[in-house]
Amino acid sequence: MPGVPAEPYEFSFELAHTALLIIDMQRDFVDPGGFGEALGNDVSLLRKAVPPTARVLDAARASGLLVIHTREGHRPDLADLPPAKKARGRLKTGIGDAGPMGRILVRGEYGHDIIDELRPRPDEPVVDKPGKGAFYATDLEAILHSRDIRQLVVCGVTTEVCVNTTVREANDRGYDCLVLADCVGSYFPEFQRVALEMVKAQGGIFGWVGESADLLPVLTHAALRERAPQHAPT
Ligand code: C5J
C-alpha cells in the first residue's frame, strides 16, 4: 500500500478505494468580490489553497481517483434553509438575499458555483449540501459506498467549519481522512492552525494531516505501478 508522510503517522491508502473530496471551493467564499469578502474577510487566506489544490486535482484525475466536489447552498425557494441558520449573525444581507455575485448561497447562482480553477468535470459528482458537513442531508455516503471508497483526501474551505465538520462526520462513518494542510484555508490563521491540530491530536482522533507536496509523488508512483503490466511468477 502506498504511504504518504503525514501526522500523526504515515497515511497508507489504496488507490482503488480512495477519493479526493474538495469542499466548498465556491466563488462566494474564495473569490475577491464575493460574499466572504463582503463580510470583511481577507480572501487571500483562502486563495492560497487554490494552486496546491489544483495540482492535487490534476494528479488525482491522472491517477484515476474518484473526485467529488461539494457546494454549500440552498434551494432557490429556501425550503431547506433552517430559520436558525438564516437568522444567525444578524446579517443585513445574508443567505438567500441578493449579494455581490447573485443570491447568497443559493443553488444556481454565480457565487454559489465552484471557482474556475477547480471546475468539476462532467463525470465528477458535485454534492450540494445545505449544512456544514458534507454527509448531512446529501447522497455523499451513497456515492462513496457504491464506489467502495474507504479513504478520503480532503481539500477545501473553510478548515475549521465545513472541512472539520465533514472530516468528523466521515470519521464516525469509518472513513480514513487525510487533510492536506496547504489545500485547506481559513479566514482566521489561528483557526487554521488549531483546526488542523484537532484532526491529528490523540493519535489521529479524526484523521491525518499532510502536505500536497508529499502526496503528489506517491499518487503518481502508485498510479504508474497499478498500470504497469503484471508479470506472472515463473
Ligand atoms: C464553509 C462556512 N464552507 N464557513 N462554510 O466552511 O460557512
Coordinates of C-alpha atoms and ligand atoms in Angstrom, one line a residue:
M1 CA 0.0 0.0 0.0
P2 CA 1.4 3.4 -0.8
G3 CA 2.1 5.7 2.1
V4 CA 2.2 9.4 2.5
P5 CA 4.3 11.1 5.2
A6 CA 1.7 12.7 7.5
E7 CA 0.9 13.4 11.1
P8 CA 0.5 11.7 13.5
Y9 CA 1.9 8.9 11.3
E10 CA 2.1 7.7 7.7
F11 CA -1.2 7.7 5.8
S12 CA -1.5 4.4 3.9
F13 CA -4.1 4.2 1.1
E14 CA -5.3 2.1 -1.7
L15 CA -5.8 3.9 -5.0
A16 CA -9.0 2.0 -5.8
H17 CA -10.6 2.8 -2.5
T18 CA -9.6 6.4 -2.2
A19 CA -11.4 9.6 -3.3
L20 CA -10.4 13.2 -3.5
L21 CA -13.0 15.4 -1.7
I22 CA -12.9 19.1 -2.5
I23 CA -15.1 21.0 -0.1
D24 CA -16.9 24.3 -1.0
M25 CA -14.4 26.0 -3.2
Q26 CA -17.1 28.4 -4.2
R27 CA -16.8 31.9 -5.6
D28 CA -18.7 33.4 -2.7
F29 CA -16.2 32.0 -0.2
V30 CA -12.9 32.2 -2.2
D31 CA -13.1 34.9 -4.9
P32 CA -12.5 38.6 -4.4
G33 CA -15.8 40.4 -4.7
G34 CA -17.8 37.6 -3.2
F35 CA -19.9 37.2 0.0
G36 CA -16.9 36.2 2.1
E37 CA -15.1 39.4 1.2
A38 CA -18.2 41.5 1.6
L39 CA -18.3 40.2 5.2
G40 CA -14.9 41.8 5.8
N41 CA -12.8 38.7 5.4
D42 CA -9.4 38.5 3.7
V43 CA -10.0 36.0 0.9
S44 CA -6.3 35.8 0.0
L45 CA -6.0 33.5 3.0
L46 CA -8.4 31.1 1.3
R47 CA -7.0 31.7 -2.2
K48 CA -3.6 30.4 -1.0
A49 CA -5.1 26.9 -1.0
V50 CA -6.2 27.1 -4.7
P51 CA -2.9 26.4 -6.6
P52 CA -1.9 23.4 -4.5
T53 CA -5.5 22.0 -4.7
A54 CA -5.4 22.4 -8.5
R55 CA -2.2 20.4 -8.6
V56 CA -3.7 17.6 -6.4
L57 CA -6.8 17.7 -8.6
D58 CA -4.7 17.2 -11.7
A59 CA -2.8 14.3 -10.1
A60 CA -6.0 12.7 -8.8
R61 CA -7.5 12.8 -12.3
A62 CA -4.4 11.4 -13.9
S63 CA -4.3 8.6 -11.3
G64 CA -7.9 7.7 -11.9
L65 CA -9.1 8.7 -8.3
L66 CA -12.7 9.4 -7.9
V67 CA -13.1 13.2 -7.5
I68 CA -16.0 14.6 -5.6
H69 CA -16.8 18.3 -5.1
T70 CA -19.2 19.9 -2.6
R71 CA -21.0 23.2 -2.5
E72 CA -22.8 24.7 0.5
G73 CA -26.1 26.2 -0.5
H74 CA -29.8 26.1 -0.6
R75 CA -32.8 25.6 -2.8
P76 CA -33.9 28.8 -4.5
D77 CA -37.2 28.6 -2.5
L78 CA -35.0 28.4 0.7
A79 CA -37.3 25.5 1.9
D80 CA -34.1 23.7 3.1
L81 CA -32.8 26.7 5.0
P82 CA -33.3 26.4 8.7
P83 CA -34.6 29.6 10.2
A84 CA -31.8 29.4 12.8
K85 CA -29.2 29.4 10.0
K86 CA -30.9 32.3 8.3
A87 CA -31.1 34.3 11.5
R88 CA -27.5 33.6 12.7
G89 CA -25.1 36.5 12.6
R90 CA -28.0 39.1 12.3
L91 CA -26.6 40.0 8.9
K92 CA -28.2 42.8 7.0
T93 CA -27.5 40.8 3.8
G94 CA -27.5 37.0 4.4
I95 CA -28.3 33.7 2.9
G96 CA -30.9 34.0 0.2
D97 CA -30.5 37.7 -0.2
A98 CA -29.0 39.5 -3.3
G99 CA -25.3 39.6 -2.8
P100 CA -22.4 40.7 -5.0
M101 CA -22.4 37.5 -7.1
G102 CA -26.1 36.7 -7.0
R103 CA -28.3 35.4 -4.2
I104 CA -26.0 34.3 -1.4
L105 CA -25.5 30.6 -1.1
V106 CA -28.4 29.8 -3.4
R107 CA -28.0 27.0 -5.9
G108 CA -27.8 28.1 -9.5
E109 CA -26.3 31.5 -8.6
Y110 CA -22.9 32.5 -9.9
G111 CA -21.4 33.0 -6.5
H112 CA -22.6 29.6 -5.3
D113 CA -20.7 27.8 -8.0
I114 CA -17.1 26.4 -7.9
I115 CA -14.2 28.6 -8.9
D116 CA -13.0 28.3 -12.5
E117 CA -9.6 26.9 -11.4
L118 CA -11.2 23.8 -9.9
R119 CA -14.2 23.4 -12.2
P120 CA -15.6 19.9 -11.9
R121 CA -15.5 17.7 -15.0
P122 CA -18.9 16.3 -16.1
D123 CA -18.1 12.8 -14.7
E124 CA -17.2 14.2 -11.2
P125 CA -20.0 14.2 -8.7
V126 CA -20.9 17.6 -7.2
V127 CA -22.7 17.2 -3.9
D128 CA -24.9 20.1 -2.9
K129 CA -25.2 20.4 0.9
P130 CA -27.4 22.6 3.0
G131 CA -25.2 22.2 6.1
K132 CA -21.6 22.5 7.0
G133 CA -21.0 18.7 7.0
A134 CA -21.0 17.1 3.5
F135 CA -22.8 14.0 4.9
Y136 CA -25.8 15.8 6.3
A137 CA -28.9 15.7 4.0
T138 CA -26.8 14.6 1.0
D139 CA -26.2 11.5 -1.0
L140 CA -22.4 11.6 -0.4
E141 CA -22.4 8.4 1.6
A142 CA -24.3 6.5 -1.1
I143 CA -21.8 7.7 -3.7
L144 CA -18.8 6.6 -1.6
H145 CA -20.5 3.3 -0.8
S146 CA -21.3 2.5 -4.5
R147 CA -17.7 3.1 -5.4
D148 CA -16.3 1.2 -2.4
I149 CA -14.4 4.2 -1.2
R150 CA -12.9 3.9 2.3
Q151 CA -10.3 6.7 2.4
L152 CA -10.6 10.4 1.6
V153 CA -8.1 13.0 0.7
V154 CA -9.6 16.3 1.8
C155 CA -9.1 19.8 0.4
G156 CA -11.3 22.9 0.6
V157 CA -12.7 25.7 2.8
T158 CA -13.0 26.6 5.5
T159 CA -10.7 24.5 7.6
E160 CA -12.5 24.9 10.9
V161 CA -16.0 24.9 9.6
C162 CA -17.0 22.7 6.6
V163 CA -13.7 20.8 6.3
N164 CA -13.6 20.0 10.0
T165 CA -17.3 19.1 10.2
T166 CA -17.1 16.8 7.2
V167 CA -13.9 15.1 8.4
R168 CA -15.6 14.4 11.8
E169 CA -18.7 13.0 10.0
A170 CA -16.6 10.9 7.8
N171 CA -14.5 9.6 10.7
D172 CA -17.7 8.5 12.5
R173 CA -18.7 6.6 9.4
G174 CA -15.4 4.7 9.2
Y175 CA -13.5 6.6 6.6
D176 CA -9.8 7.5 7.0
C177 CA -9.3 11.1 6.1
L178 CA -6.0 12.8 5.0
V179 CA -6.4 16.6 5.3
L180 CA -3.9 18.4 3.2
A181 CA -2.8 21.4 5.2
D182 CA -1.8 23.6 2.3
C183 CA -5.0 22.7 0.4
V184 CA -7.4 23.9 3.1
G185 CA -7.9 27.5 4.2
S186 CA -9.5 29.7 6.8
Y187 CA -10.1 33.4 7.1
F188 CA -8.5 33.2 10.6
P189 CA -4.9 32.0 10.8
E190 CA -5.3 30.8 14.4
F191 CA -8.4 28.7 13.5
Q192 CA -6.4 27.2 10.6
R193 CA -3.7 26.1 12.9
V194 CA -6.0 24.8 15.7
A195 CA -8.4 23.1 13.3
L196 CA -5.5 21.0 11.8
E197 CA -4.2 20.3 15.3
M198 CA -7.6 19.0 16.3
V199 CA -7.7 16.5 13.4
K200 CA -4.4 14.9 14.2
A201 CA -4.4 15.1 18.0
Q202 CA -4.6 12.0 20.2
G203 CA -3.1 9.7 17.6
G204 CA -5.2 11.0 14.8
I205 CA -8.6 11.2 16.6
F206 CA -10.3 12.5 13.4
G207 CA -7.6 11.6 10.8
W208 CA -4.3 12.6 9.4
V209 CA -2.7 15.9 8.3
G210 CA -0.2 16.1 5.4
E211 CA 1.1 18.3 2.6
S212 CA 0.3 18.1 -1.0
A213 CA 4.0 18.0 -2.0
D214 CA 4.3 14.7 -0.1
L215 CA 1.1 13.2 -1.6
L216 CA 1.8 14.1 -5.3
P217 CA 4.8 11.9 -6.0
V218 CA 3.2 9.0 -4.0
L219 CA 0.0 9.3 -6.0
T220 CA 1.8 9.4 -9.4
H221 CA 4.0 6.5 -8.5
A222 CA 1.1 4.4 -7.2
A223 CA -0.8 5.0 -10.4
L224 CA 2.1 4.1 -12.6
R225 CA 2.6 0.9 -10.6
E226 CA -1.0 0.0 -11.0
R227 CA -0.9 0.5 -14.7
A228 CA 2.4 -1.4 -15.2
P229 CA 1.9 -4.9 -16.8
Q230 CA 1.8 -7.6 -14.2
H231 CA 4.3 -10.4 -14.8
A232 CA 3.2 -13.9 -13.7
P233 CA 5.7 -15.5 -11.4
T234 CA 7.8 -18.1 -13.2
Ligands
C5J1 C1 -17.8 26.6 4.9 C2 -18.8 28.4 6.1 N1 -17.7 26.1 3.7 N2 -17.6 28.8 6.7 N3 -18.8 27.5 5.2 O1 -16.8 26.4 5.6 O2 -19.8 28.9 6.4

